[in-house]
Amino acid sequence: MSDAILQIDNLHKVFPIKSGFGKTAHATAVDGVSLSVARGEVVGLVGESGCGKSTLGRLALGLLSPNSGSVTFMGKDINQLGKEELRALRKHMQIIFQDPFASLNPRMRIRDIVTEPLVIHDLAKRSELDGRAAEILNKVGLPSDAVSRYPHEFSGGQRQRIGIARALASNPSFIVADEAVSALDVSVQAQIINLLSDLQQDMGLSFLFIAHDLNIVRHFSDRVAVMYLGKIMEIAPAEEIYRNPSHPYTEALLADIPVADPTVKKKHILLKGDIPSPTQIPPGCRFHTRCIHRFDPCDKLIPETTDLGNDHYVSCHLRTKPA
């Protein structure tokens, strides 16, 4: 994608895990993932816990180093940059963490939390910090007098707004929102999603929006990528993937979304078993051990990615099976 602010190509990440008797196992977290995020675009990344979403987000920001593959941000391969070059680039990329209680230092005042990126990147004078803090807090819907308070004085939703304010402080171009609303009540989730949507439009931000709830992702994302056991199984524009899911895993995730209308009957697809261990990746298609549609090649051959048109891609033998 020529206008991509982030380009991930064939990315691999394996973590060594020490087991008993001095042996070391290897957990595959990300396996050959390629993904792009255009300027001003929101890409939703969904999948069950343990599928590698958060690892991919941290690789995208250079917080982890890949075993192979590349991450290009604003035209630069971040894993080939020196410390100073990477530091200069970091002000353009930020992260919103999942837990608003654990991500804020309880000993720091909100003023210092929000303006820390400005100090680190030398983006404001000391005399300007109070004014900048109040301005940023106002942008996320918090009063300016919050600057003198501590994190424990705020609710979970307010703390997440503080985390968002910190991410916005350096005026970034790209933000990884790592399960940014999953720890919040449903009513608060809607408020934070609306806030992020407004900020995205006002500031032209690009997002990699990581979540496990497809219902939330639908209302915020331009495109949605479905991840399972380290691989992207399907990716398409948001409405296309909800209207025409083409991978059995995507179908199962969508079927699990509750509907408020009790008169509407939904087809429920039961996923048997759990995600296989990343230290024991099954052969063939990653999903075949839980797929109700599996047939002969699924447990032997890795499916190729098929272009279904309309910017819709899927990796499933069902889509390459002769009619």
mmCIF file of C-alpha atoms in Angstrom:
data_model
loop_
_atom_site.group_PDB
_atom_site.id
_atom_site.type_symbol
_atom_site.label_atom_id
_atom_site.label_comp_id
_atom_site.label_asym_id
_atom_site.label_seq_id
_atom_site.Cartn_x
_atom_site.Cartn_y
_atom_site.Cartn_z
ATOM 1 C CA MET A 1 0.000 0.000 0.000
ATOM 2 C CA SER A 2 1.664 3.173 -1.226
ATOM 3 C CA ASP A 3 0.052 5.494 1.352
ATOM 4 C CA ALA A 4 0.758 3.141 4.275
ATOM 5 C CA ILE A 5 2.070 4.731 7.441
ATOM 6 C CA LEU A 6 2.805 1.209 8.749
ATOM 7 C CA GLN A 7 3.865 -1.749 6.628
ATOM 8 C CA ILE A 8 4.483 -5.158 8.205
ATOM 9 C CA ASP A 9 6.030 -7.810 5.959
ATOM 10 C CA ASN A 10 6.359 -11.533 6.734
ATOM 11 C CA LEU A 11 6.887 -10.916 10.445
ATOM 12 C CA HIS A 12 7.912 -13.753 12.780
ATOM 13 C CA LYS A 13 8.303 -13.740 16.556
ATOM 14 C CA VAL A 14 9.187 -16.771 18.666
ATOM 15 C CA PHE A 15 9.667 -16.717 22.432
ATOM 16 C CA PRO A 16 11.933 -19.258 24.159
ATOM 17 C CA ILE A 17 10.251 -20.848 27.179
ATOM 18 C CA LYS A 18 12.246 -22.778 29.738
ATOM 19 C CA SER A 19 10.594 -26.013 30.764
ATOM 20 C CA GLY A 20 11.607 -28.695 33.244
ATOM 21 C CA PHE A 21 14.921 -30.558 33.191
ATOM 22 C CA GLY A 22 16.721 -27.627 31.592
ATOM 23 C CA LYS A 23 14.854 -27.938 28.295
ATOM 24 C CA THR A 24 13.727 -24.937 26.273
ATOM 25 C CA ALA A 25 10.524 -24.877 24.258
ATOM 26 C CA HIS A 26 9.718 -22.243 21.637
ATOM 27 C CA ALA A 27 6.341 -20.473 21.524
ATOM 28 C CA THR A 28 5.368 -19.052 18.139
ATOM 29 C CA ALA A 29 3.485 -15.804 18.753
ATOM 30 C CA VAL A 30 3.554 -14.256 15.261
ATOM 31 C CA ASP A 31 4.152 -16.394 12.186
ATOM 32 C CA GLY A 32 4.580 -14.785 8.777
ATOM 33 C CA VAL A 33 2.169 -11.879 9.263
ATOM 34 C CA SER A 34 1.924 -9.151 6.628
ATOM 35 C CA LEU A 35 -0.305 -6.168 7.320
ATOM 36 C CA SER A 36 -0.546 -2.490 6.390
ATOM 37 C CA VAL A 37 -2.204 0.539 7.959
ATOM 38 C CA ALA A 38 -2.851 3.542 5.710
ATOM 39 C CA ARG A 39 -2.617 7.142 6.872
ATOM 40 C CA GLY A 40 -5.846 8.014 8.670
ATOM 41 C CA GLU A 41 -7.036 4.397 8.641
ATOM 42 C CA VAL A 42 -8.259 2.257 11.550
ATOM 43 C CA VAL A 43 -7.403 -1.433 11.237
ATOM 44 C CA GLY A 44 -9.109 -3.672 13.767
ATOM 45 C CA LEU A 45 -7.217 -6.779 14.879
ATOM 46 C CA VAL A 46 -9.391 -9.440 16.497
ATOM 47 C CA GLY A 47 -9.050 -12.966 17.818
ATOM 48 C CA GLU A 48 -9.196 -14.992 21.001
ATOM 49 C CA SER A 49 -6.757 -14.427 23.852
ATOM 50 C CA GLY A 50 -3.344 -15.917 23.139
ATOM 51 C CA CYS A 51 -3.500 -15.597 19.350
ATOM 52 C CA GLY A 52 -0.619 -13.079 19.156
ATOM 53 C CA LYS A 53 -2.507 -9.770 18.780
ATOM 54 C CA SER A 54 -0.685 -7.868 21.539
ATOM 55 C CA THR A 55 2.687 -9.232 20.441
ATOM 56 C CA LEU A 56 2.023 -7.979 16.915
ATOM 57 C CA GLY A 57 1.103 -4.562 18.307
ATOM 58 C CA ARG A 58 4.343 -4.346 20.265
ATOM 59 C CA LEU A 59 6.341 -5.477 17.248
ATOM 60 C CA ALA A 60 4.666 -2.713 15.228
ATOM 61 C CA LEU A 61 5.943 -0.138 17.723
ATOM 62 C CA GLY A 62 9.441 -1.576 18.023
ATOM 63 C CA LEU A 63 8.856 -2.530 21.661
ATOM 64 C CA LEU A 64 9.801 -6.076 20.663
ATOM 65 C CA SER A 65 12.294 -7.181 18.019
ATOM 66 C CA PRO A 66 11.159 -9.778 15.459
ATOM 67 C CA ASN A 67 13.059 -12.954 14.645
ATOM 68 C CA SER A 68 12.590 -12.144 10.975
ATOM 69 C CA GLY A 69 10.545 -9.910 8.718
ATOM 70 C CA SER A 70 10.295 -6.135 8.691
ATOM 71 C CA VAL A 71 8.262 -3.290 10.180
ATOM 72 C CA THR A 72 8.354 -0.094 8.132
ATOM 73 C CA PHE A 73 6.974 3.029 9.792
ATOM 74 C CA MET A 74 6.797 6.312 7.885
ATOM 75 C CA GLY A 75 9.119 4.804 5.282
ATOM 76 C CA LYS A 76 11.765 3.600 7.762
ATOM 77 C CA ASP A 77 12.527 0.032 8.869
ATOM 78 C CA ILE A 78 12.368 0.549 12.631
ATOM 79 C CA ASN A 79 14.490 -2.511 13.385
ATOM 80 C CA GLN A 80 17.361 -1.116 11.338
ATOM 81 C CA LEU A 81 17.467 2.266 13.078
ATOM 82 C CA GLY A 82 19.968 3.368 15.703
ATOM 83 C CA LYS A 83 18.809 4.387 19.188
ATOM 84 C CA GLU A 84 18.676 8.099 18.447
ATOM 85 C CA GLU A 85 16.866 7.638 15.126
ATOM 86 C CA LEU A 86 14.320 5.328 16.747
ATOM 87 C CA ARG A 87 13.814 7.735 19.637
ATOM 88 C CA ALA A 88 13.112 10.575 17.218
ATOM 89 C CA LEU A 89 10.544 8.404 15.427
ATOM 90 C CA ARG A 90 8.820 7.264 18.613
ATOM 91 C CA LYS A 91 7.027 10.567 19.175
ATOM 92 C CA HIS A 92 4.970 9.719 16.088
ATOM 93 C CA MET A 93 3.833 6.342 17.486
ATOM 94 C CA GLN A 94 2.116 5.682 20.802
ATOM 95 C CA ILE A 95 0.191 2.975 22.660
ATOM 96 C CA ILE A 96 -2.954 2.870 24.789
ATOM 97 C CA PHE A 97 -2.738 -0.015 27.227
ATOM 98 C CA GLN A 98 -5.493 -2.417 28.243
ATOM 99 C CA ASP A 99 -5.543 -1.893 32.001
ATOM 100 C CA PRO A 100 -6.183 1.741 33.011
ATOM 101 C CA PHE A 101 -5.350 0.857 36.619
ATOM 102 C CA ALA A 102 -1.940 -0.733 35.992
ATOM 103 C CA SER A 103 -0.764 1.565 33.184
ATOM 104 C CA LEU A 104 -0.655 4.754 35.284
ATOM 105 C CA ASN A 105 2.006 5.357 37.931
ATOM 106 C CA PRO A 106 0.061 5.821 41.197
ATOM 107 C CA ARG A 107 2.781 8.093 42.601
ATOM 108 C CA MET A 108 2.674 10.592 39.763
ATOM 109 C CA ARG A 109 0.238 13.483 39.432
ATOM 110 C CA ILE A 110 -1.853 13.558 36.269
ATOM 111 C CA ARG A 111 0.072 16.622 35.091
ATOM 112 C CA ASP A 112 3.334 14.660 35.126
ATOM 113 C CA ILE A 113 1.788 11.546 33.561
ATOM 114 C CA VAL A 114 0.278 13.445 30.638
ATOM 115 C CA THR A 115 3.269 15.686 29.957
ATOM 116 C CA GLU A 116 5.938 12.979 30.330
ATOM 117 C CA PRO A 117 6.111 12.415 26.531
ATOM 118 C CA LEU A 118 6.609 16.172 26.046
ATOM 119 C CA VAL A 119 9.551 16.144 28.457
ATOM 120 C CA ILE A 120 11.114 12.993 26.998
ATOM 121 C CA HIS A 121 10.947 14.295 23.418
ATOM 122 C CA ASP A 122 11.731 17.908 24.393
ATOM 123 C CA LEU A 123 8.505 19.163 22.827
ATOM 124 C CA ALA A 124 7.672 21.887 25.370
ATOM 125 C CA LYS A 125 9.330 24.218 27.844
ATOM 126 C CA ARG A 126 8.871 23.589 31.568
ATOM 127 C CA SER A 127 6.820 26.751 31.878
ATOM 128 C CA GLU A 128 4.395 25.454 29.238
ATOM 129 C CA LEU A 129 3.676 22.057 30.774
ATOM 130 C CA ASP A 130 0.722 23.053 32.978
ATOM 131 C CA GLY A 131 -1.048 24.721 30.083
ATOM 132 C CA ARG A 132 -0.346 21.829 27.715
ATOM 133 C CA ALA A 133 -1.577 19.294 30.299
ATOM 134 C CA ALA A 134 -4.866 21.173 30.759
ATOM 135 C CA GLU A 135 -5.279 21.455 26.982
ATOM 136 C CA ILE A 136 -4.729 17.743 26.404
ATOM 137 C CA LEU A 137 -7.039 16.715 29.258
ATOM 138 C CA ASN A 138 -9.756 18.964 27.860
ATOM 139 C CA LYS A 139 -9.371 17.200 24.515
ATOM 140 C CA VAL A 140 -10.309 13.858 26.138
ATOM 141 C CA GLY A 141 -13.167 15.272 28.190
ATOM 142 C CA LEU A 142 -11.503 15.781 31.574
ATOM 143 C CA PRO A 143 -11.459 19.039 33.573
ATOM 144 C CA SER A 144 -8.256 21.063 33.726
ATOM 145 C CA ASP A 145 -8.172 20.836 37.540
ATOM 146 C CA ALA A 146 -7.436 17.113 37.176
ATOM 147 C CA VAL A 147 -3.761 17.998 36.649
ATOM 148 C CA SER A 148 -3.048 18.173 40.381
ATOM 149 C CA ARG A 149 -4.740 14.887 41.290
ATOM 150 C CA TYR A 150 -3.528 11.261 41.402
ATOM 151 C CA PRO A 151 -4.771 8.214 39.432
ATOM 152 C CA HIS A 152 -6.572 6.618 42.422
ATOM 153 C CA GLU A 153 -8.969 9.586 42.503
ATOM 154 C CA PHE A 154 -10.488 8.633 39.135
ATOM 155 C CA SER A 155 -12.833 5.930 37.846
ATOM 156 C CA GLY A 156 -11.740 3.280 35.341
ATOM 157 C CA GLY A 157 -13.169 5.185 32.390
ATOM 158 C CA GLN A 158 -11.539 8.423 33.528
ATOM 159 C CA ARG A 159 -8.192 6.647 33.951
ATOM 160 C CA GLN A 160 -8.429 5.345 30.415
ATOM 161 C CA ARG A 161 -9.068 8.907 29.228
ATOM 162 C CA ILE A 162 -5.863 9.892 31.035
ATOM 163 C CA GLY A 163 -4.046 7.073 29.233
ATOM 164 C CA ILE A 164 -5.433 8.356 25.934
ATOM 165 C CA ALA A 165 -4.339 11.892 26.832
ATOM 166 C CA ARG A 166 -0.810 10.642 27.486
ATOM 167 C CA ALA A 167 -0.785 8.911 24.093
ATOM 168 C CA LEU A 168 -1.927 12.116 22.382
ATOM 169 C CA ALA A 169 0.578 14.404 24.120
ATOM 170 C CA SER A 170 3.345 14.069 21.529
ATOM 171 C CA ASN A 171 0.855 14.618 18.662
ATOM 172 C CA PRO A 172 1.429 11.146 17.162
ATOM 173 C CA SER A 173 0.410 9.911 13.729
ATOM 174 C CA PHE A 174 -0.161 6.271 14.715
ATOM 175 C CA ILE A 175 -1.563 4.639 17.862
ATOM 176 C CA VAL A 176 -1.791 1.002 18.905
ATOM 177 C CA ALA A 177 -4.872 0.600 21.120
ATOM 178 C CA ASP A 178 -4.247 -2.723 22.864
ATOM 179 C CA GLU A 179 -7.594 -3.958 24.233
ATOM 180 C CA ALA A 180 -8.192 -0.343 25.262
ATOM 181 C CA VAL A 181 -11.819 -0.877 26.330
ATOM 182 C CA SER A 182 -11.974 -4.539 27.378
ATOM 183 C CA ALA A 183 -11.432 -3.770 31.087
ATOM 184 C CA LEU A 184 -14.273 -1.203 31.182
ATOM 185 C CA ASP A 185 -18.019 -1.483 31.762
ATOM 186 C CA VAL A 186 -20.160 -1.703 28.624
ATOM 187 C CA SER A 187 -21.565 1.811 28.981
ATOM 188 C CA VAL A 188 -18.072 3.243 29.491
ATOM 189 C CA GLN A 189 -16.764 1.252 26.515
ATOM 190 C CA ALA A 190 -19.172 3.124 24.231
ATOM 191 C CA GLN A 191 -17.989 6.475 25.603
ATOM 192 C CA ILE A 192 -14.317 5.629 25.014
ATOM 193 C CA ILE A 193 -14.988 4.290 21.494
ATOM 194 C CA ASN A 194 -16.870 7.488 20.643
ATOM 195 C CA LEU A 195 -13.983 9.536 22.046
ATOM 196 C CA LEU A 196 -11.407 7.613 20.002
ATOM 197 C CA SER A 197 -13.545 7.963 16.884
ATOM 198 C CA ASP A 198 -13.839 11.742 17.352
ATOM 199 C CA LEU A 199 -10.093 12.074 17.977
ATOM 200 C CA GLN A 200 -9.293 9.940 14.950
ATOM 201 C CA GLN A 201 -11.374 12.164 12.681
ATOM 202 C CA ASP A 202 -10.226 15.452 14.207
ATOM 203 C CA MET A 203 -6.512 14.600 14.211
ATOM 204 C CA GLY A 204 -6.325 12.242 11.207
ATOM 205 C CA LEU A 205 -4.846 9.483 13.363
ATOM 206 C CA SER A 206 -4.058 5.962 12.197
ATOM 207 C CA PHE A 207 -4.927 3.108 14.568
ATOM 208 C CA LEU A 208 -4.155 -0.553 15.020
ATOM 209 C CA PHE A 209 -7.148 -1.338 17.221
ATOM 210 C CA ILE A 210 -6.656 -4.638 19.039
ATOM 211 C CA ALA A 211 -9.716 -6.308 20.575
ATOM 212 C CA HIS A 212 -11.471 -9.625 21.017
ATOM 213 C CA ASP A 213 -14.997 -8.179 20.702
ATOM 214 C CA LEU A 214 -15.984 -7.951 17.039
ATOM 215 C CA ASN A 215 -19.040 -5.879 17.905
ATOM 216 C CA ILE A 216 -16.833 -3.066 19.231
ATOM 217 C CA VAL A 217 -14.381 -3.311 16.344
ATOM 218 C CA ARG A 218 -17.164 -2.930 13.788
ATOM 219 C CA HIS A 219 -18.052 0.586 14.911
ATOM 220 C CA PHE A 220 -14.511 1.926 14.846
ATOM 221 C CA SER A 221 -12.563 0.137 12.124
ATOM 222 C CA ASP A 222 -12.199 0.679 8.393
ATOM 223 C CA ARG A 223 -10.750 -2.803 7.897
ATOM 224 C CA VAL A 224 -10.716 -5.864 10.149
ATOM 225 C CA ALA A 225 -8.032 -8.561 10.361
ATOM 226 C CA VAL A 226 -8.865 -11.843 12.092
ATOM 227 C CA MET A 227 -5.904 -13.516 13.792
ATOM 228 C CA TYR A 228 -5.573 -17.085 15.021
ATOM 229 C CA LEU A 229 -2.521 -18.751 16.536
ATOM 230 C CA GLY A 230 -0.039 -16.278 15.073
ATOM 231 C CA LYS A 231 -1.527 -15.970 11.573
ATOM 232 C CA ILE A 232 -3.965 -13.658 9.819
ATOM 233 C CA MET A 233 -6.843 -15.870 8.693
ATOM 234 C CA GLU A 234 -8.996 -13.209 7.028
ATOM 235 C CA ILE A 235 -8.859 -9.477 6.338
ATOM 236 C CA ALA A 236 -11.424 -7.248 4.663
ATOM 237 C CA PRO A 237 -13.220 -3.892 4.943
ATOM 238 C CA ALA A 238 -15.266 -3.887 8.147
ATOM 239 C CA GLU A 239 -18.748 -4.062 6.611
ATOM 240 C CA GLU A 240 -17.600 -6.689 4.098
ATOM 241 C CA ILE A 241 -16.296 -9.001 6.802
ATOM 242 C CA TYR A 242 -19.503 -8.690 8.835
ATOM 243 C CA ARG A 243 -21.742 -9.128 5.803
ATOM 244 C CA ASN A 244 -19.729 -11.862 4.121
ATOM 245 C CA PRO A 245 -17.409 -13.722 6.547
ATOM 246 C CA SER A 246 -15.429 -16.275 4.564
ATOM 247 C CA HIS A 247 -13.351 -18.132 7.143
ATOM 248 C CA PRO A 248 -15.014 -20.614 9.544
ATOM 249 C CA TYR A 249 -13.210 -18.953 12.454
ATOM 250 C CA THR A 250 -14.586 -15.526 11.528
ATOM 251 C CA GLU A 251 -18.061 -17.031 11.187
ATOM 252 C CA ALA A 252 -17.791 -18.538 14.666
ATOM 253 C CA LEU A 253 -16.641 -15.268 16.224
ATOM 254 C CA LEU A 254 -19.483 -13.342 14.573
ATOM 255 C CA ALA A 255 -22.060 -15.937 15.603
ATOM 256 C CA ASP A 256 -21.011 -15.414 19.214
ATOM 257 C CA ILE A 257 -21.967 -11.699 19.199
ATOM 258 C CA PRO A 258 -25.121 -11.272 21.345
ATOM 259 C CA VAL A 259 -28.181 -9.578 19.837
ATOM 260 C CA ALA A 260 -30.366 -7.322 21.982
ATOM 261 C CA ASP A 261 -33.575 -8.353 20.188
ATOM 262 C CA PRO A 262 -34.902 -11.625 21.760
ATOM 263 C CA THR A 263 -37.041 -12.337 18.671
ATOM 264 C CA VAL A 264 -33.958 -12.635 16.464
ATOM 265 C CA LYS A 265 -32.667 -16.182 16.185
ATOM 266 C CA LYS A 266 -28.969 -16.545 15.497
ATOM 267 C CA LYS A 267 -27.045 -19.543 14.319
ATOM 268 C CA HIS A 268 -24.606 -20.474 17.069
ATOM 269 C CA ILE A 269 -21.367 -22.137 16.018
ATOM 270 C CA LEU A 270 -19.730 -24.097 18.805
ATOM 271 C CA LEU A 271 -15.948 -24.017 18.765
ATOM 272 C CA LYS A 272 -14.759 -27.204 20.396
ATOM 273 C CA GLY A 273 -11.605 -27.218 22.479
ATOM 274 C CA ASP A 274 -9.098 -24.460 23.077
ATOM 275 C CA ILE A 275 -6.482 -22.777 20.927
ATOM 276 C CA PRO A 276 -3.552 -25.221 20.576
ATOM 277 C CA SER A 277 -0.389 -24.407 22.474
ATOM 278 C CA PRO A 278 1.921 -22.016 20.583
ATOM 279 C CA THR A 279 4.740 -24.430 21.473
ATOM 280 C CA GLN A 280 2.978 -27.205 19.536
ATOM 281 C CA ILE A 281 1.642 -25.663 16.350
ATOM 282 C CA PRO A 282 -0.546 -28.167 14.455
ATOM 283 C CA PRO A 283 0.413 -28.966 10.846
ATOM 284 C CA GLY A 284 -1.634 -27.659 7.946
ATOM 285 C CA CYS A 285 -4.263 -25.031 8.672
ATOM 286 C CA ARG A 286 -3.907 -23.658 12.222
ATOM 287 C CA PHE A 287 -7.644 -23.818 12.740
ATOM 288 C CA HIS A 288 -8.305 -27.370 11.529
ATOM 289 C CA THR A 289 -8.339 -28.895 15.038
ATOM 290 C CA ARG A 290 -11.494 -26.892 15.875
ATOM 291 C CA CYS A 291 -13.082 -26.423 12.457
ATOM 292 C CA ILE A 292 -16.413 -28.132 11.704
ATOM 293 C CA HIS A 293 -15.764 -27.866 7.947
ATOM 294 C CA ARG A 294 -12.329 -29.491 7.830
ATOM 295 C CA PHE A 295 -11.608 -31.954 5.055
ATOM 296 C CA ASP A 296 -8.613 -33.899 3.714
ATOM 297 C CA PRO A 297 -5.932 -31.222 3.021
ATOM 298 C CA CYS A 298 -6.693 -29.127 6.124
ATOM 299 C CA ASP A 299 -4.453 -31.108 8.491
ATOM 300 C CA LYS A 300 -1.614 -31.399 5.981
ATOM 301 C CA LEU A 301 -1.291 -28.240 3.875
ATOM 302 C CA ILE A 302 -1.114 -24.593 4.913
ATOM 303 C CA PRO A 303 -3.823 -22.786 2.888
ATOM 304 C CA GLU A 304 -2.774 -20.069 0.483
ATOM 305 C CA THR A 305 -4.241 -16.588 0.773
ATOM 306 C CA THR A 306 -7.117 -16.151 -1.680
ATOM 307 C CA ASP A 307 -8.212 -12.781 -3.087
ATOM 308 C CA LEU A 308 -12.023 -12.708 -3.013
ATOM 309 C CA GLY A 309 -12.240 -9.221 -4.468
ATOM 310 C CA ASN A 310 -13.350 -6.008 -2.738
ATOM 311 C CA ASP A 311 -10.041 -5.948 -0.807
ATOM 312 C CA HIS A 312 -11.133 -9.193 0.893
ATOM 313 C CA TYR A 313 -8.509 -11.889 1.549
ATOM 314 C CA VAL A 314 -8.873 -15.249 3.295
ATOM 315 C CA SER A 315 -6.604 -18.216 4.064
ATOM 316 C CA CYS A 316 -8.851 -21.282 3.945
ATOM 317 C CA HIS A 317 -8.910 -24.460 1.856
ATOM 318 C CA LEU A 318 -12.702 -24.102 1.496
ATOM 319 C CA ARG A 319 -12.145 -21.023 -0.659
ATOM 320 C CA THR A 320 -9.708 -22.791 -2.985
ATOM 321 C CA LYS A 321 -11.690 -26.069 -3.134
ATOM 322 C CA PRO A 322 -12.861 -26.892 -6.689
ATOM 323 C CA ALA A 323 -16.593 -26.473 -7.191
#
